[in-house]
mmCIF file of C-alpha atoms and ligand atoms in Angstrom:
data_model
loop_
_atom_site.group_PDB
_atom_site.id
_atom_site.type_symbol
_atom_site.label_atom_id
_atom_site.label_comp_id
_atom_site.label_asym_id
_atom_site.label_seq_id
_atom_site.Cartn_x
_atom_site.Cartn_y
_atom_site.Cartn_z
ATOM 1 C CA UNK A 1 71.367 103.095 82.768
ATOM 2 C CA UNK A 2 68.709 103.506 84.961
ATOM 3 C CA UNK A 3 67.524 107.544 84.292
ATOM 4 C CA UNK A 4 67.774 106.817 80.479
ATOM 5 C CA UNK A 5 65.206 109.624 79.121
ATOM 6 C CA UNK A 6 64.334 111.056 82.472
ATOM 7 C CA UNK A 7 64.959 114.737 83.140
ATOM 8 C CA UNK A 8 65.729 115.907 86.738
ATOM 9 C CA UNK A 9 66.092 118.616 88.673
ATOM 10 C CA UNK A 10 68.722 118.803 91.631
ATOM 11 C CA UNK A 11 68.714 121.658 93.793
ATOM 12 C CA UNK A 12 71.999 122.555 95.969
ATOM 13 C CA UNK A 13 73.957 120.733 92.981
ATOM 14 C CA UNK A 14 76.894 123.651 92.900
ATOM 15 C CA UNK A 15 78.555 121.175 95.222
ATOM 16 C CA UNK A 16 78.587 118.527 97.976
ATOM 17 C CA UNK A 17 75.521 115.830 98.297
ATOM 18 C CA UNK A 18 73.532 117.854 95.728
ATOM 19 C CA UNK A 19 76.479 117.535 92.932
ATOM 20 C CA UNK A 20 77.109 113.828 93.884
ATOM 21 C CA UNK A 21 73.339 113.421 93.187
ATOM 22 C CA UNK A 22 73.509 115.143 89.858
ATOM 23 C CA UNK A 23 76.166 113.512 89.054
ATOM 24 C CA UNK A 24 74.697 109.946 89.031
ATOM 25 C CA UNK A 25 71.827 110.802 87.251
ATOM 26 C CA UNK A 26 73.914 112.027 84.774
ATOM 27 C CA UNK A 27 76.118 109.061 84.516
ATOM 28 C CA UNK A 28 73.023 106.642 84.177
ATOM 29 C CA UNK A 29 71.265 109.040 81.200
ATOM 30 C CA UNK A 30 69.248 111.271 82.275
ATOM 31 C CA UNK A 31 68.621 114.825 81.943
ATOM 32 C CA UNK A 32 69.538 116.731 85.087
ATOM 33 C CA UNK A 33 69.092 120.411 86.161
ATOM 34 C CA UNK A 34 71.525 121.556 88.344
ATOM 35 C CA UNK A 35 69.560 124.414 90.322
ATOM 36 C CA UNK A 36 71.577 126.703 93.146
ATOM 37 C CA UNK A 37 71.480 130.226 94.006
ATOM 38 C CA UNK A 38 75.352 129.553 93.788
ATOM 39 C CA UNK A 39 76.512 131.080 89.587
ATOM 40 C CA UNK A 40 79.892 130.198 89.802
ATOM 41 C CA UNK A 41 79.505 126.654 91.642
ATOM 42 C CA UNK A 42 77.085 125.895 89.265
ATOM 43 C CA UNK A 43 79.928 126.712 86.261
ATOM 44 C CA UNK A 44 82.221 124.773 88.666
ATOM 45 C CA UNK A 45 80.319 121.631 88.759
ATOM 46 C CA UNK A 46 78.241 122.236 85.142
ATOM 47 C CA UNK A 47 82.612 121.870 83.637
ATOM 48 C CA UNK A 48 83.430 119.452 85.767
ATOM 49 C CA UNK A 49 80.226 116.957 84.670
ATOM 50 C CA UNK A 50 81.003 117.520 81.310
ATOM 51 C CA UNK A 51 84.585 117.148 80.905
ATOM 52 C CA UNK A 52 83.681 113.702 81.993
ATOM 53 C CA UNK A 53 85.206 113.784 85.428
ATOM 54 C CA UNK A 54 81.908 113.317 86.698
ATOM 55 C CA UNK A 55 82.642 109.760 85.243
ATOM 56 C CA UNK A 56 80.830 109.041 82.174
ATOM 57 C CA UNK A 57 83.355 108.420 79.986
ATOM 58 C CA UNK A 58 81.333 109.800 77.231
ATOM 59 C CA UNK A 59 78.136 107.474 78.396
ATOM 60 C CA UNK A 60 75.264 110.021 79.025
ATOM 61 C CA UNK A 61 76.206 111.709 75.700
ATOM 62 C CA UNK A 62 77.025 115.289 75.935
ATOM 63 C CA UNK A 63 81.096 115.228 76.943
ATOM 64 C CA UNK A 64 80.380 119.091 76.622
ATOM 65 C CA UNK A 65 80.068 118.857 72.956
ATOM 66 C CA UNK A 66 75.998 120.279 73.404
ATOM 67 C CA UNK A 67 75.334 116.603 71.483
ATOM 68 C CA UNK A 68 73.055 116.058 74.280
ATOM 69 C CA UNK A 69 71.617 118.906 76.838
ATOM 70 C CA UNK A 70 72.328 115.937 79.421
ATOM 71 C CA UNK A 71 73.010 118.250 82.185
ATOM 72 C CA UNK A 72 72.233 122.464 82.300
ATOM 73 C CA UNK A 73 72.460 124.837 85.712
ATOM 74 C CA UNK A 74 69.386 127.061 86.836
ATOM 75 C CA UNK A 75 70.138 129.849 89.181
ATOM 76 C CA UNK A 76 67.490 130.009 91.977
ATOM 77 C CA UNK A 77 67.028 130.933 95.229
ATOM 78 C CA UNK A 78 65.246 128.074 96.473
ATOM 79 C CA UNK A 79 63.046 130.187 99.208
ATOM 80 C CA UNK A 80 61.430 132.941 96.173
ATOM 81 C CA UNK A 81 58.287 131.163 95.255
ATOM 82 C CA UNK A 82 58.231 133.109 92.206
ATOM 83 C CA UNK A 83 61.490 131.880 91.101
ATOM 84 C CA UNK A 84 61.450 128.592 91.675
ATOM 85 C CA UNK A 85 58.100 128.240 89.680
ATOM 86 C CA UNK A 86 59.578 129.985 86.675
ATOM 87 C CA UNK A 87 62.576 127.701 86.455
ATOM 88 C CA UNK A 88 59.908 124.351 87.014
ATOM 89 C CA UNK A 89 58.186 126.681 83.773
ATOM 90 C CA UNK A 90 61.556 126.481 81.991
ATOM 91 C CA UNK A 91 62.420 122.753 82.250
ATOM 92 C CA UNK A 92 59.325 121.674 81.312
ATOM 93 C CA UNK A 93 59.142 124.133 78.557
ATOM 94 C CA UNK A 94 62.828 123.289 77.428
ATOM 95 C CA UNK A 95 62.391 119.142 78.556
ATOM 96 C CA UNK A 96 58.734 118.555 78.070
ATOM 97 C CA UNK A 97 58.377 116.425 81.595
ATOM 98 C CA UNK A 98 59.859 116.110 84.927
ATOM 99 C CA UNK A 99 60.482 112.810 86.146
ATOM 100 C CA UNK A 100 62.904 113.586 89.292
ATOM 101 C CA UNK A 101 63.117 116.394 91.781
ATOM 102 C CA UNK A 102 65.620 116.105 94.670
ATOM 103 C CA UNK A 103 64.956 118.733 97.215
ATOM 104 C CA UNK A 104 68.609 118.952 98.491
ATOM 105 C CA UNK A 105 69.346 122.660 98.844
ATOM 106 C CA UNK A 106 69.404 123.595 102.638
ATOM 107 C CA UNK A 107 71.511 125.817 104.906
ATOM 108 C CA UNK A 108 72.527 125.007 108.340
ATOM 109 C CA UNK A 109 73.685 127.589 110.897
ATOM 110 C CA UNK A 110 74.878 126.991 114.183
ATOM 111 C CA UNK A 111 73.417 129.661 115.997
ATOM 112 C CA UNK A 112 72.594 129.037 119.706
ATOM 113 C CA UNK A 113 68.874 128.778 120.983
ATOM 114 C CA UNK A 114 69.111 132.024 122.678
ATOM 115 C CA UNK A 115 70.446 134.349 119.594
ATOM 116 C CA UNK A 116 68.254 133.425 116.631
ATOM 117 C CA UNK A 117 66.633 136.275 115.400
ATOM 118 C CA UNK A 118 63.675 135.932 113.556
ATOM 119 C CA UNK A 119 65.001 136.831 110.226
ATOM 120 C CA UNK A 120 67.559 134.193 110.534
ATOM 121 C CA UNK A 121 64.721 132.248 111.618
ATOM 122 C CA UNK A 122 62.302 132.813 108.452
ATOM 123 C CA UNK A 123 65.179 132.298 105.837
ATOM 124 C CA UNK A 124 66.166 128.917 107.306
ATOM 125 C CA UNK A 125 62.440 127.993 107.408
ATOM 126 C CA UNK A 126 62.282 129.305 103.623
ATOM 127 C CA UNK A 127 65.161 127.230 102.015
ATOM 128 C CA UNK A 128 65.063 124.049 103.833
ATOM 129 C CA UNK A 129 60.930 123.710 103.962
ATOM 130 C CA UNK A 130 59.419 126.263 102.243
ATOM 131 C CA UNK A 131 60.958 126.067 98.875
ATOM 132 C CA UNK A 132 60.815 121.988 99.009
ATOM 133 C CA UNK A 133 57.084 122.207 99.132
ATOM 134 C CA UNK A 134 56.951 124.724 96.639
ATOM 135 C CA UNK A 135 59.304 123.006 93.938
ATOM 136 C CA UNK A 136 56.990 119.713 94.477
ATOM 137 C CA UNK A 137 53.941 121.889 94.048
ATOM 138 C CA UNK A 138 55.086 123.150 90.872
ATOM 139 C CA UNK A 139 56.164 119.802 89.066
ATOM 140 C CA UNK A 140 52.982 117.845 90.442
ATOM 141 C CA UNK A 141 50.493 118.583 87.284
ATOM 142 C CA UNK A 142 53.264 117.548 85.113
ATOM 143 C CA UNK A 143 53.978 114.329 87.118
ATOM 144 C CA UNK A 144 50.432 113.722 87.741
ATOM 145 C CA UNK A 145 49.518 114.183 83.763
ATOM 146 C CA UNK A 146 52.939 111.586 83.216
ATOM 147 C CA UNK A 147 51.239 109.402 85.947
ATOM 148 C CA UNK A 148 55.007 108.962 86.637
ATOM 149 C CA UNK A 149 57.301 111.051 89.227
ATOM 150 C CA UNK A 150 59.448 110.537 91.634
ATOM 151 C CA UNK A 151 60.078 113.607 94.732
ATOM 152 C CA UNK A 152 62.778 112.910 97.322
ATOM 153 C CA UNK A 153 63.545 115.276 100.221
ATOM 154 C CA UNK A 154 66.714 115.618 101.542
ATOM 155 C CA UNK A 155 65.958 115.538 105.033
ATOM 156 C CA UNK A 156 68.686 115.154 108.408
ATOM 157 C CA UNK A 157 68.950 113.209 111.827
ATOM 158 C CA UNK A 158 68.767 116.134 113.193
ATOM 159 C CA UNK A 159 64.831 116.436 112.281
ATOM 160 C CA UNK A 160 64.904 112.527 113.752
ATOM 161 C CA UNK A 161 66.229 113.324 117.124
ATOM 162 C CA UNK A 162 67.071 116.897 117.664
ATOM 163 C CA UNK A 163 70.906 118.325 115.965
ATOM 164 C CA UNK A 164 73.336 118.320 118.859
ATOM 165 C CA UNK A 165 75.399 120.751 116.530
ATOM 166 C CA UNK A 166 73.163 122.516 114.420
ATOM 167 C CA UNK A 167 70.806 125.031 115.035
ATOM 168 C CA UNK A 168 67.161 124.779 116.374
ATOM 169 C CA UNK A 169 65.970 125.918 113.301
ATOM 170 C CA UNK A 170 67.665 123.820 111.094
ATOM 171 C CA UNK A 171 66.430 120.254 113.203
ATOM 172 C CA UNK A 172 62.615 121.928 113.010
ATOM 173 C CA UNK A 173 63.532 122.580 109.174
ATOM 174 C CA UNK A 174 64.267 119.032 108.224
ATOM 175 C CA UNK A 175 61.449 117.346 111.024
ATOM 176 C CA UNK A 176 58.839 119.537 108.741
ATOM 177 C CA UNK A 177 60.607 117.597 105.418
ATOM 178 C CA UNK A 178 59.493 113.977 107.177
ATOM 179 C CA UNK A 179 56.363 115.253 107.677
ATOM 180 C CA UNK A 180 56.009 117.020 103.631
ATOM 181 C CA UNK A 181 57.128 113.819 102.434
ATOM 182 C CA UNK A 182 54.430 111.909 103.942
ATOM 183 C CA UNK A 183 51.453 114.244 103.425
ATOM 184 C CA UNK A 184 52.932 114.832 99.405
ATOM 185 C CA UNK A 185 53.170 110.503 99.315
ATOM 186 C CA UNK A 186 49.525 109.986 100.034
ATOM 187 C CA UNK A 187 48.382 112.675 98.093
ATOM 188 C CA UNK A 188 50.049 111.994 94.794
ATOM 189 C CA UNK A 189 50.407 107.614 95.256
ATOM 190 C CA UNK A 190 46.984 107.823 92.889
ATOM 191 C CA UNK A 191 49.142 109.014 90.411
ATOM 192 C CA UNK A 192 52.108 106.577 90.368
ATOM 193 C CA UNK A 193 54.476 110.015 92.156
ATOM 194 C CA UNK A 194 56.718 108.058 94.969
ATOM 195 C CA UNK A 195 57.560 110.964 97.922
ATOM 196 C CA UNK A 196 60.445 109.610 99.937
ATOM 197 C CA UNK A 197 63.409 111.096 102.324
ATOM 198 C CA UNK A 198 67.020 110.016 102.775
ATOM 199 C CA UNK A 199 68.252 111.315 106.261
ATOM 200 C CA UNK A 200 71.535 111.980 106.170
ATOM 201 C CA UNK A 201 73.546 111.619 109.505
ATOM 202 C CA UNK A 202 76.736 113.788 109.488
ATOM 203 C CA UNK A 203 78.175 113.995 106.508
ATOM 204 C CA UNK A 204 81.783 115.416 105.205
ATOM 205 C CA UNK A 205 80.913 118.683 103.119
ATOM 206 C CA UNK A 206 81.456 122.435 103.075
ATOM 207 C CA UNK A 207 78.267 122.553 105.391
ATOM 208 C CA UNK A 208 79.925 121.256 108.291
ATOM 209 C CA UNK A 209 83.740 121.795 107.182
ATOM 210 C CA UNK A 210 83.873 124.140 109.609
ATOM 211 C CA UNK A 211 82.739 122.526 112.372
ATOM 212 C CA UNK A 212 85.424 122.597 115.496
ATOM 213 C CA UNK A 213 87.235 119.484 115.496
ATOM 214 C CA UNK A 214 85.883 118.603 118.842
ATOM 215 C CA UNK A 215 82.419 118.517 117.049
ATOM 216 C CA UNK A 216 83.512 116.671 114.483
ATOM 217 C CA UNK A 217 84.710 113.870 116.797
ATOM 218 C CA UNK A 218 82.188 114.132 119.264
ATOM 219 C CA UNK A 219 79.800 114.045 116.284
ATOM 220 C CA UNK A 220 81.863 110.475 115.060
ATOM 221 C CA UNK A 221 82.530 108.578 118.241
ATOM 222 C CA UNK A 222 78.483 108.246 118.177
ATOM 223 C CA UNK A 223 78.962 106.710 114.516
ATOM 224 C CA UNK A 224 78.927 103.084 115.242
ATOM 225 C CA UNK A 225 80.521 102.549 111.605
ATOM 226 C CA UNK A 226 83.504 105.332 112.643
ATOM 227 C CA UNK A 227 83.236 107.624 110.227
ATOM 228 C CA UNK A 228 81.310 110.781 108.717
ATOM 229 C CA UNK A 229 79.303 110.499 105.729
ATOM 230 C CA UNK A 230 80.658 110.946 102.357
ATOM 231 C CA UNK A 231 78.273 113.171 100.161
ATOM 232 C CA UNK A 232 77.902 109.559 97.677
ATOM 233 C CA UNK A 233 76.801 107.931 100.520
ATOM 234 C CA UNK A 234 73.692 110.082 100.273
ATOM 235 C CA UNK A 235 73.702 110.300 96.438
ATOM 236 C CA UNK A 236 73.574 106.600 96.391
ATOM 237 C CA UNK A 237 70.467 106.360 98.237
ATOM 238 C CA UNK A 238 68.793 108.898 96.145
ATOM 239 C CA UNK A 239 69.703 106.835 93.318
ATOM 240 C CA UNK A 240 67.749 104.297 94.472
ATOM 241 C CA UNK A 241 64.889 106.406 95.042
ATOM 242 C CA UNK A 242 64.612 107.858 92.441
ATOM 243 C CA UNK A 243 64.817 104.691 90.469
ATOM 244 C CA UNK A 244 62.243 102.222 89.209
ATOM 245 C CA UNK A 245 64.171 99.804 91.750
ATOM 246 C CA UNK A 246 62.480 101.627 94.789
ATOM 247 C CA UNK A 247 58.787 101.512 93.312
ATOM 248 C CA UNK A 248 56.852 99.742 95.836
ATOM 249 C CA UNK A 249 58.330 102.447 98.472
ATOM 250 C CA UNK A 250 56.385 105.476 99.120
ATOM 251 C CA UNK A 251 56.346 107.737 102.399
ATOM 252 C CA UNK A 252 59.382 106.086 103.674
ATOM 253 C CA UNK A 253 62.577 107.660 105.364
ATOM 254 C CA UNK A 254 65.700 105.975 104.468
ATOM 255 C CA UNK A 255 68.290 106.675 107.224
ATOM 256 C CA UNK A 256 72.105 106.999 106.019
ATOM 257 C CA UNK A 257 73.989 107.688 109.180
ATOM 258 C CA UNK A 258 76.430 104.831 110.139
ATOM 259 C CA UNK A 259 73.823 103.944 112.641
ATOM 260 C CA UNK A 260 74.217 107.227 114.299
ATOM 261 C CA UNK A 261 70.585 106.414 114.839
ATOM 262 C CA UNK A 262 69.004 102.637 114.773
ATOM 263 C CA UNK A 263 65.500 102.760 115.550
HETATM 264 N N1 LIG B 1 76.112 118.055 105.400
HETATM 265 C C1 LIG B 1 75.677 116.893 106.612
HETATM 266 O O1 LIG B 1 76.329 116.782 107.611
HETATM 267 C C2 LIG B 1 74.188 116.860 106.065
HETATM 268 C C3 LIG B 1 73.193 115.975 107.184
HETATM 269 C C4 LIG B 1 72.431 115.784 106.751
HETATM 270 C C5 LIG B 1 71.488 116.906 106.140
HETATM 271 N N2 LIG B 1 72.131 117.499 104.823
HETATM 272 C C6 LIG B 1 71.116 118.091 104.053
HETATM 273 O O2 LIG B 1 71.844 117.726 102.446
HETATM 274 C C7 LIG B 1 71.615 118.781 101.797
HETATM 275 C C8 LIG B 1 73.320 119.391 101.352
HETATM 276 O O3 LIG B 1 74.173 119.222 102.135
HETATM 277 P P1 LIG B 1 75.480 119.394 101.779
HETATM 278 O O4 LIG B 1 76.283 119.029 103.185
HETATM 279 O O5 LIG B 1 76.052 119.271 100.308
HETATM 280 O O6 LIG B 1 75.327 121.087 102.032
HETATM 281 P P2 LIG B 1 76.154 122.289 101.268
HETATM 282 O O7 LIG B 1 76.241 123.386 102.051
HETATM 283 O O8 LIG B 1 77.902 121.539 100.830
HETATM 284 O O9 LIG B 1 75.757 122.425 99.696
HETATM 285 C C9 LIG B 1 74.430 123.356 99.638
HETATM 286 C C10 LIG B 1 74.172 123.892 98.464
HETATM 287 O O10 LIG B 1 73.171 124.502 98.645
HETATM 288 C C11 LIG B 1 73.106 125.425 97.889
HETATM 289 N N3 LIG B 1 72.000 126.558 98.735
HETATM 290 C C12 LIG B 1 71.786 127.367 99.849
HETATM 291 N N4 LIG B 1 71.048 128.015 99.624
HETATM 292 C C13 LIG B 1 70.127 128.154 98.438
HETATM 293 C C14 LIG B 1 69.121 128.532 97.735
HETATM 294 N N5 LIG B 1 68.346 129.273 99.193
HETATM 295 N N6 LIG B 1 68.981 127.878 97.344
HETATM 296 C C15 LIG B 1 69.283 127.256 96.086
HETATM 297 N N7 LIG B 1 70.748 127.111 96.216
HETATM 298 C C16 LIG B 1 71.102 126.827 97.764
HETATM 299 C C17 LIG B 1 74.331 125.834 98.282
HETATM 300 O O11 LIG B 1 74.832 127.197 96.966
HETATM 301 C C18 LIG B 1 75.010 124.424 98.471
HETATM 302 O O12 LIG B 1 76.086 124.680 96.675
HETATM 303 C C19 LIG B 1 70.676 119.905 103.247
HETATM 304 O O13 LIG B 1 69.543 119.934 102.458
HETATM 305 C C20 LIG B 1 71.678 119.600 104.072
HETATM 306 O O14 LIG B 1 70.847 119.817 104.936
HETATM 307 C C21 LIG B 1 73.482 117.686 105.389
#
């Protein structure tokens, strides 16, 4: 129960990596706000967690009974700054604190460089980079006042080496996440707030499901461990960074990529 009495926000939590992150945090005691732009996906995710298929077997205390609001949903487009701010205000009004923010929501078009239009560029940067910045900005006052907080940004191997399949705008947004992490880590360290990134390699999720067999095989062949990642592989690293086991780690990036990039 590493997260007992903690309050966490996980964006993009309706499915995939974000869902698994929310599941681990809830299983280990945190109240978790699952924030996503997809209301139906959120309903299904909340239902799954409350029905016990999150694996809590009642340990989280909710079991759908409403006794403890350990998981709740927030429909929000992270690229909408006003919506992000009001979501954070609502969480603080309901729970009084925010201990963990996981900036996980992201979109990944594979549009060729020559075909990326201005609107698409802006959308990718809004969701993948602007949203995380303004979410962090919104939780900072509470974390400073608590003198405690964990911000975890989900970057990507694409931001470290340049994507092989994902779009140029995607790689650039994820490179921005790595720098955002370092700047926030420096600024917030005096208040006991840790800011770190996890950089996944290719993960088997909806995001990569429609990539061609050829592309997935090409990517798998570059992974020494010989398989694509599972969303749980990322969630485990995030849970470590969200826990007090990582209290002396800040401004760092954990690569979870099966060895596809070693440095
Ligand atoms: N899957 C991979 O191979 C991979 C690799 C590296 C990094 N990542 C990163 O991990 C994160 C999660 O990826 P995933 O594979 O679980 O993707 P996914 O597409 O399965 O899930 C993304 C979730 O984010 C939500 N979302 C999208 N736009 C949103 C917005 N504007 N506001 C709020 N929610 C929004 C979606 O509804 C969805 O629930 C992303 O940031 C992604 O870039 C994924």
